[in-house]
Coordinates of C-alpha atoms and ligand atoms in Angstrom, one line a residue:
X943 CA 20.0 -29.3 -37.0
X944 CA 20.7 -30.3 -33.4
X945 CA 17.7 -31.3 -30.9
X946 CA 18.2 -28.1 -28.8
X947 CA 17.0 -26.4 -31.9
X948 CA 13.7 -27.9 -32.7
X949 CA 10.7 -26.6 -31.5
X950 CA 9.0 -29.0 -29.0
X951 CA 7.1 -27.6 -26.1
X952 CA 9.2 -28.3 -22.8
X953 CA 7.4 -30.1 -20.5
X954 CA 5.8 -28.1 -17.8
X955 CA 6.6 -24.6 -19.2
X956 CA 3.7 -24.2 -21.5
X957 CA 1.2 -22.1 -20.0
X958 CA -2.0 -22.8 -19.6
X959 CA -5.2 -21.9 -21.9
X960 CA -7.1 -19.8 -19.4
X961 CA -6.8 -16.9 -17.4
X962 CA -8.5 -18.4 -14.1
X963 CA -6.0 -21.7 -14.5
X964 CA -2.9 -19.1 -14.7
X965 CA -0.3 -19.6 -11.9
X966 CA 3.6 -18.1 -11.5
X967 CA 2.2 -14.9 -13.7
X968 CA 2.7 -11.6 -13.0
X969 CA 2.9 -9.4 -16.1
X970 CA 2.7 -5.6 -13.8
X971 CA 5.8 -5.4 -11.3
X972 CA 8.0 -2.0 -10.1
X973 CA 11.4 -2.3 -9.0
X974 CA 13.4 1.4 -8.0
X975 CA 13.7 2.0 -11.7
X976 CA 10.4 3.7 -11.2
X977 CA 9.0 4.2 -8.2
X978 CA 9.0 0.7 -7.1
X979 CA 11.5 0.0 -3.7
X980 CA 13.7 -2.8 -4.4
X981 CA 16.1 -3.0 -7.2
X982 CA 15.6 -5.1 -10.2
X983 CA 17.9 -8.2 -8.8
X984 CA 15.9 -8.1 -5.8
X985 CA 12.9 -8.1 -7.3
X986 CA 13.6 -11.1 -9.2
X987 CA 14.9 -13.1 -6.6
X988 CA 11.7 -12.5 -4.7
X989 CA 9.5 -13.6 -7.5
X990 CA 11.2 -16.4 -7.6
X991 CA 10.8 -17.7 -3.9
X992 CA 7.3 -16.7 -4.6
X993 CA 7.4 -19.3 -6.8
X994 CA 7.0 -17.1 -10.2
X995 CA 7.7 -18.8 -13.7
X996 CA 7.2 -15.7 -15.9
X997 CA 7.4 -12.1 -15.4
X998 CA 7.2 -8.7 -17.1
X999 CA 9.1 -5.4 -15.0
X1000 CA 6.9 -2.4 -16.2
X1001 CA 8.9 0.1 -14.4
X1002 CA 7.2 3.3 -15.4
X1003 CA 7.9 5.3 -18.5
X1004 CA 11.7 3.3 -19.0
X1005 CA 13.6 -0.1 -19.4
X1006 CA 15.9 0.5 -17.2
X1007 CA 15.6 -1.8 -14.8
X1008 CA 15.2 -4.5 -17.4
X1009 CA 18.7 -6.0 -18.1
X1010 CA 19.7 -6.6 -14.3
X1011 CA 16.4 -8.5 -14.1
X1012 CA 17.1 -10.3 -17.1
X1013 CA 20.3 -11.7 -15.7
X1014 CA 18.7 -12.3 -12.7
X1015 CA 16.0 -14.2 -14.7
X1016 CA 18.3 -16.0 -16.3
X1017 CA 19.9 -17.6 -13.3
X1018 CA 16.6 -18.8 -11.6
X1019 CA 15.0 -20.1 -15.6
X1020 CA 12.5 -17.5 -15.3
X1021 CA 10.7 -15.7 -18.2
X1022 CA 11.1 -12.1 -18.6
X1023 CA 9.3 -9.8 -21.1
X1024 CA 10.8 -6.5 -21.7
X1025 CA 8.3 -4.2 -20.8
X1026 CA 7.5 -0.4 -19.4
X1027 CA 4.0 1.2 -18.1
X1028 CA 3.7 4.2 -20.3
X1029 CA 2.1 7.4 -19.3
X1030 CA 0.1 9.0 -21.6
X1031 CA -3.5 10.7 -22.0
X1032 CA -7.0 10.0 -23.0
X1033 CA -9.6 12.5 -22.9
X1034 CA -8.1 14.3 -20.5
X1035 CA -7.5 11.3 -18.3
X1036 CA -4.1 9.9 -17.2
X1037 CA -4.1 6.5 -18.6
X1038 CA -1.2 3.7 -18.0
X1039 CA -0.6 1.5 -21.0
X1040 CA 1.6 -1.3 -20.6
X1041 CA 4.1 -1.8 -23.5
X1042 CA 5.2 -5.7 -23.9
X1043 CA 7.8 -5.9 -25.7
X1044 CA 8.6 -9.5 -27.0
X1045 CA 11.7 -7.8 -29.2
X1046 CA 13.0 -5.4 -27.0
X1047 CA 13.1 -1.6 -27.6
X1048 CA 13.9 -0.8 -30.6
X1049 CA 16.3 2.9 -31.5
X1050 CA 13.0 4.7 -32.3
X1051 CA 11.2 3.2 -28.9
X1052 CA 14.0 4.4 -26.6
X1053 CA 14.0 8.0 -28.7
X1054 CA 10.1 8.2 -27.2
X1055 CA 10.8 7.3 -24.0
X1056 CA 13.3 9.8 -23.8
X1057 CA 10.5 12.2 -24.8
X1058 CA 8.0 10.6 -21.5
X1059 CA 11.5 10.9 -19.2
X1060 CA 11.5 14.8 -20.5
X1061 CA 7.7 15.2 -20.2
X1062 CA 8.1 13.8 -16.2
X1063 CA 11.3 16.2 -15.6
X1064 CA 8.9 19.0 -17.0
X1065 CA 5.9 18.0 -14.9
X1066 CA 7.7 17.1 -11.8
X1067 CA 8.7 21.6 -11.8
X1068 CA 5.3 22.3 -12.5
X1069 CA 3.7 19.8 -9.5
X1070 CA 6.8 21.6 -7.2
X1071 CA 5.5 24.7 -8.4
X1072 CA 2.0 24.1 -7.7
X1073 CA 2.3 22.4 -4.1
X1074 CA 4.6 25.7 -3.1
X1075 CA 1.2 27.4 -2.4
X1076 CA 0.0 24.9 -0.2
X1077 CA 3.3 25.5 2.0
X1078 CA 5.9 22.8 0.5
X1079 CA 8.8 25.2 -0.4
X1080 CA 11.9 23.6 -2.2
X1081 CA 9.5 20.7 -3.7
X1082 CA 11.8 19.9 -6.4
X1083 CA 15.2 19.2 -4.0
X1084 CA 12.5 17.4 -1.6
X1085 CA 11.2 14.9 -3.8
X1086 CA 14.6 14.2 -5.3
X1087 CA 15.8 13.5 -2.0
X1088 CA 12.7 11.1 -1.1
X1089 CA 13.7 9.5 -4.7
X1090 CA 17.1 8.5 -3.9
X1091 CA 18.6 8.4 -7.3
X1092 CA 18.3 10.4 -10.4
X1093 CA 15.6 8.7 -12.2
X1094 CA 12.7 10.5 -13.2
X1095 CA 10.1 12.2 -10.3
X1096 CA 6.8 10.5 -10.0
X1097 CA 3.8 11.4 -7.8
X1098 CA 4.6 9.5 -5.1
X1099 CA 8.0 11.3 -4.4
X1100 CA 5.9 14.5 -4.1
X1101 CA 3.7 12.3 -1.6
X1102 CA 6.6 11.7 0.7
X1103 CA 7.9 15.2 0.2
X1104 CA 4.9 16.3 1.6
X1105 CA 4.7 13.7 5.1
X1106 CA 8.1 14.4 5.5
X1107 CA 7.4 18.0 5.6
X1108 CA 4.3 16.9 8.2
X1109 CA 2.0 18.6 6.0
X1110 CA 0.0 15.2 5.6
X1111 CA 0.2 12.4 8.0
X1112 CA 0.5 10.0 5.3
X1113 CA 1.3 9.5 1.7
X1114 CA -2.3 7.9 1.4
X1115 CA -3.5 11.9 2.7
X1116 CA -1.0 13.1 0.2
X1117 CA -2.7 11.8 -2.7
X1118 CA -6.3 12.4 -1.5
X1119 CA -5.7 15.9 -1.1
X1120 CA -3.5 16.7 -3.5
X1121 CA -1.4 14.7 -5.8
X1122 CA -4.7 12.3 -6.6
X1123 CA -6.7 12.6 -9.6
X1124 CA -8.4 16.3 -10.5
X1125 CA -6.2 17.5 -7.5
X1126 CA -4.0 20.4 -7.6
X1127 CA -0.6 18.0 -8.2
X1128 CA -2.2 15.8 -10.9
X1129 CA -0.6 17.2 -13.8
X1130 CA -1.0 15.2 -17.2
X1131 CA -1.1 18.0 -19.8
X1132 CA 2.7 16.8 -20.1
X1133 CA 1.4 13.1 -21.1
X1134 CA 1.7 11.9 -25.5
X1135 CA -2.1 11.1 -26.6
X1136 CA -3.5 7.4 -25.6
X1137 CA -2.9 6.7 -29.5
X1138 CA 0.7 7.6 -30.0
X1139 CA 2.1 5.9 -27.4
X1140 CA -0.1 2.9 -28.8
X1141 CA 1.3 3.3 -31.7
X1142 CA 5.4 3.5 -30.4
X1143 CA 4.3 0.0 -29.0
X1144 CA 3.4 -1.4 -32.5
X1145 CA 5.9 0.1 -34.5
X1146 CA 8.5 -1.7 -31.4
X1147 CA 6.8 -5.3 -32.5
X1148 CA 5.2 -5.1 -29.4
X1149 CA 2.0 -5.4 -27.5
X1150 CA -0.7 -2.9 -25.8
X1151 CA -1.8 -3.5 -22.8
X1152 CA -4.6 -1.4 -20.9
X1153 CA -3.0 -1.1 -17.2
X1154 CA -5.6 -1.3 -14.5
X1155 CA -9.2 -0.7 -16.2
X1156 CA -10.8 -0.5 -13.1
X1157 CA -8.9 2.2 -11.8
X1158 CA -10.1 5.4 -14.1
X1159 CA -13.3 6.0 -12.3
X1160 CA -14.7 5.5 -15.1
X1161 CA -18.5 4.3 -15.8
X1162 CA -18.6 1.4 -18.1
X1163 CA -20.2 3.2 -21.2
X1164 CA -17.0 5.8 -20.8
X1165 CA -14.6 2.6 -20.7
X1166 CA -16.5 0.9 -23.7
X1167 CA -15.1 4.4 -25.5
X1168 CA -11.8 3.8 -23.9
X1169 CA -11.5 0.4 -25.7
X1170 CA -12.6 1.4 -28.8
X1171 CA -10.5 4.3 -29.2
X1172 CA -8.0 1.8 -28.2
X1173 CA -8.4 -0.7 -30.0
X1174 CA -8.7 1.7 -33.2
X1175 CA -5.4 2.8 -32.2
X1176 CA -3.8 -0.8 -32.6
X1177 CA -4.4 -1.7 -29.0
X1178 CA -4.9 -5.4 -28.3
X1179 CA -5.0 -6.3 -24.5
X1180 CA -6.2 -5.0 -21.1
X1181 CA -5.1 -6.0 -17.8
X1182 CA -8.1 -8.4 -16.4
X1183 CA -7.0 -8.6 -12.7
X1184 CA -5.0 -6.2 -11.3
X1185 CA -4.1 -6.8 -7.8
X1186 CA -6.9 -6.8 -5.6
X1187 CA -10.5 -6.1 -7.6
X1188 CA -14.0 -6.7 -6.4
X1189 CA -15.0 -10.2 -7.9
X1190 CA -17.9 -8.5 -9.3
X1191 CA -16.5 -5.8 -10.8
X1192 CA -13.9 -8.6 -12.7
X1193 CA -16.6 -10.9 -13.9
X1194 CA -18.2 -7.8 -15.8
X1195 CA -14.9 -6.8 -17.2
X1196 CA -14.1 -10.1 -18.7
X1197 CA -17.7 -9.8 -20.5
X1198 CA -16.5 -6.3 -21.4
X1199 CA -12.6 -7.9 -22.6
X1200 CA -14.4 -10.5 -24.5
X1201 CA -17.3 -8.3 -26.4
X1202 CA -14.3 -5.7 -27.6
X1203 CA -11.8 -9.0 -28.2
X1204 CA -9.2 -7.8 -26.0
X1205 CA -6.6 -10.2 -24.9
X1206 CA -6.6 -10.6 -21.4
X1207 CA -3.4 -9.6 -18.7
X1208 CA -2.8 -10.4 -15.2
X1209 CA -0.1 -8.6 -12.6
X1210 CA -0.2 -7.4 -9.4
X1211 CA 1.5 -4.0 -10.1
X1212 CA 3.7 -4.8 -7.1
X1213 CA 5.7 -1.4 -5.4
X1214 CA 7.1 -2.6 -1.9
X1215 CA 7.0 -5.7 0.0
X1216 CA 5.3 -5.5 3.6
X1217 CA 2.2 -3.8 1.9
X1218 CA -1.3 -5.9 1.0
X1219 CA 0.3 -7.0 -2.4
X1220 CA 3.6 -9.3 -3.0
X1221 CA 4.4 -10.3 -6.9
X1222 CA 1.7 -12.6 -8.4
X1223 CA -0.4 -11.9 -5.7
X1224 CA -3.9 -11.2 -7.4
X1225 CA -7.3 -11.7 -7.2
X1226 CA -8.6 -14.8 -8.7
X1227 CA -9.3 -14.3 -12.6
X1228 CA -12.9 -15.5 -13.0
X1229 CA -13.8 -18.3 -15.4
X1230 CA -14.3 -16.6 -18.9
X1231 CA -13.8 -16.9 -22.6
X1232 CA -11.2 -13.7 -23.0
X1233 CA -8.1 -14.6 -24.8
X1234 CA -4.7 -15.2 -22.1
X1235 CA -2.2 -12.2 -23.2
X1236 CA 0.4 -15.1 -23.1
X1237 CA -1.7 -16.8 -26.2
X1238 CA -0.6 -13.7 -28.4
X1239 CA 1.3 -14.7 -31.4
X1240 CA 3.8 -12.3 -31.0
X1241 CA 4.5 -13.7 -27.2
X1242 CA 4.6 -17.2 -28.7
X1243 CA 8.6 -18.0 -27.5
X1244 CA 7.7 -16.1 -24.1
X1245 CA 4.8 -18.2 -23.1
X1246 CA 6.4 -21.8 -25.0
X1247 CA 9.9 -21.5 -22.8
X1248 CA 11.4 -21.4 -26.5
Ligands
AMP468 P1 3.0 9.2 -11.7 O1 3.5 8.1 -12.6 O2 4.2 10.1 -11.3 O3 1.8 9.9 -12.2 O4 2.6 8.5 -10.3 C1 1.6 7.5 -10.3 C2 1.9 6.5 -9.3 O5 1.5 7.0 -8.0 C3 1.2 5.2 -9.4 O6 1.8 4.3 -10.3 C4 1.1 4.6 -8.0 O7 2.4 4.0 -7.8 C5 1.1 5.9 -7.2 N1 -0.3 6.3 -6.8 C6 -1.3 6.7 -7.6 N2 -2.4 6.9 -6.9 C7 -2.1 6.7 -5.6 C8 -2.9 6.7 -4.4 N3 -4.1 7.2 -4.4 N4 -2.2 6.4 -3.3 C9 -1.0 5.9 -3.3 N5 -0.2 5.9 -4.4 C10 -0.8 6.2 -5.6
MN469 MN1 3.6 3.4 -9.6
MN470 MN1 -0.5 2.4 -13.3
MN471 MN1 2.0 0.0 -12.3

């Protein structure tokens, strides 16, 4: 066997034991696979003069943004999970769970996101649909042009369809009037259960994530049900900090992480630059006994530099 081959932590690229010692991480990203604005590449290359180590792009509902960020990766020695932000439904709430995937996509994984791809072409007619009676005619052709390419339509295409057509002064407007939750354009009847998509992650070797706790306006008794229907589901990991969070709020999810044993992720779900977020920028993780994500077995060659 030659020395190349034998398993020795390299020096400097093990990652620490604790979430509130964790630095170059950023395990939430969007290039314009999704609805993020700058390509993969581009994306990578600005991770990496931010000083970024190891990564996961969770474009949403698709990989395809993955393999031009793994060659990018590869030429600065950063780590890359494959990874997507899946849409799906809990409840009767939208929910985003994050798929890492420490094997890549297997056949039967790509098959299901060809079902969520299919589920947002369906959607994006009905939201068009829907925002014709507030005066947006031709929504469909509008958002595709605000898109750009032919991926998938998202929300926020709608919400630049709709200031471009100055029927909102901005795409913050858009949303709180009518793409936002329990608005006229938030449509999720489209969206797999919570516990399939859960369980296209397992079956794919990989990891659960719940994206963005914090952002469900939910109570914490309703996200203590969120959890455990999650975690009954084969879920094993919520994100602990996303972005910006009040400190408070944090420090009571981490009790919350640790009593339901959830592992624990970190990103900054980073869209465009020039906004109040750039990759790995987060608030601080507070000082807590829940589990790193990166300390999963199954992310074991990820976290190790292996
Ligand atoms: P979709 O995946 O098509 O349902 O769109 C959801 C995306 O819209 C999120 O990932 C955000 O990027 C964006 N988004 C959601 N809520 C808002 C909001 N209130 N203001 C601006 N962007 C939002
Ligand atoms: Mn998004
Ligand atoms: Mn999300
Ligand atoms: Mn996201």
């Amino acid at each position: 066997m030659s020395i190349a081959n034998v398993d020795l932590p390299v020096p400097g690229s093990a990652l620490p034991d604790a979430l509130d010692r964790s630095r170059g991480i950023d395990l939430h990203l969007h290039s314009n696979a999704s609805d993020g604005v700058l390509a993969p590449g581009d994306l990578v290359d600005l991770c990496h003069a931010r000083g970024l180590t190891h990564l996961a792009l969770t474009d949403h509902d698709t990989l395809e943004g993955v393999a031009e960020a793994r060659r990018r990766c590869e030429r600065h020695g950063i780590r890359l999970l494959s990874a997507s932000e899946l849409s799906c439904q809990w409840r009767g709430i939208a929910i985003h769970v994050v798929a890492l995937l420490p094997r890549g996509a297997s056949p039967a994984f790509e098959a299901k996101l060809e079902v969520l791809a299919e589920a947002r072409r369906t959607r994006a007619r009905e939201i068009a649909h829907r925002l014709e009676k507030i005066g947006l005619d031709d929504g469909l052709a509008r958002a595709r042009r605000e898109a750009g390419s032919e991926r998938p339509l998202g929300r926020p295409d709608f919400a630049a369809a709709l200031v471009t057509a100055g029927l909102v002064p901005d795409r913050k407007t858009a949303f709180k009037r009518y793409l936002g939750a329990g608005k006229r354009g938030d449509v999720k009847t489209h969206w797999p259960l919570m516990e399939s998509v859960v369980g296209w992650i397992r079956d794919a070797g990989g990891v659960a994530v719940i994206a963005h706790p914090l952002r469900y306006g939910m109570t914490r008794r309703k996200r203590d049900l969120l959890f455990s229907a999650f975690i009954k589901a084969g879920g094993e990991a919520a994100e602990l900090v996303s972005g910006y969070q009040n400190p408070d709020a944090t420090f009571d999810l981490a009790r919350q992480l640790d009593f339901h044993g959830l592992y624990g992720s970190l990103g900054s779900d980073f869209h465009y630059p020039g906004g109040a977020l750039a990759p790995g920028t987060i608030s601080p993780p507070p000082r807590s006994h829940v589990k790193p994500i990166w300390r999963h077995p199954a992310l074991h060659a990820f976290a190790s530099g292996a």
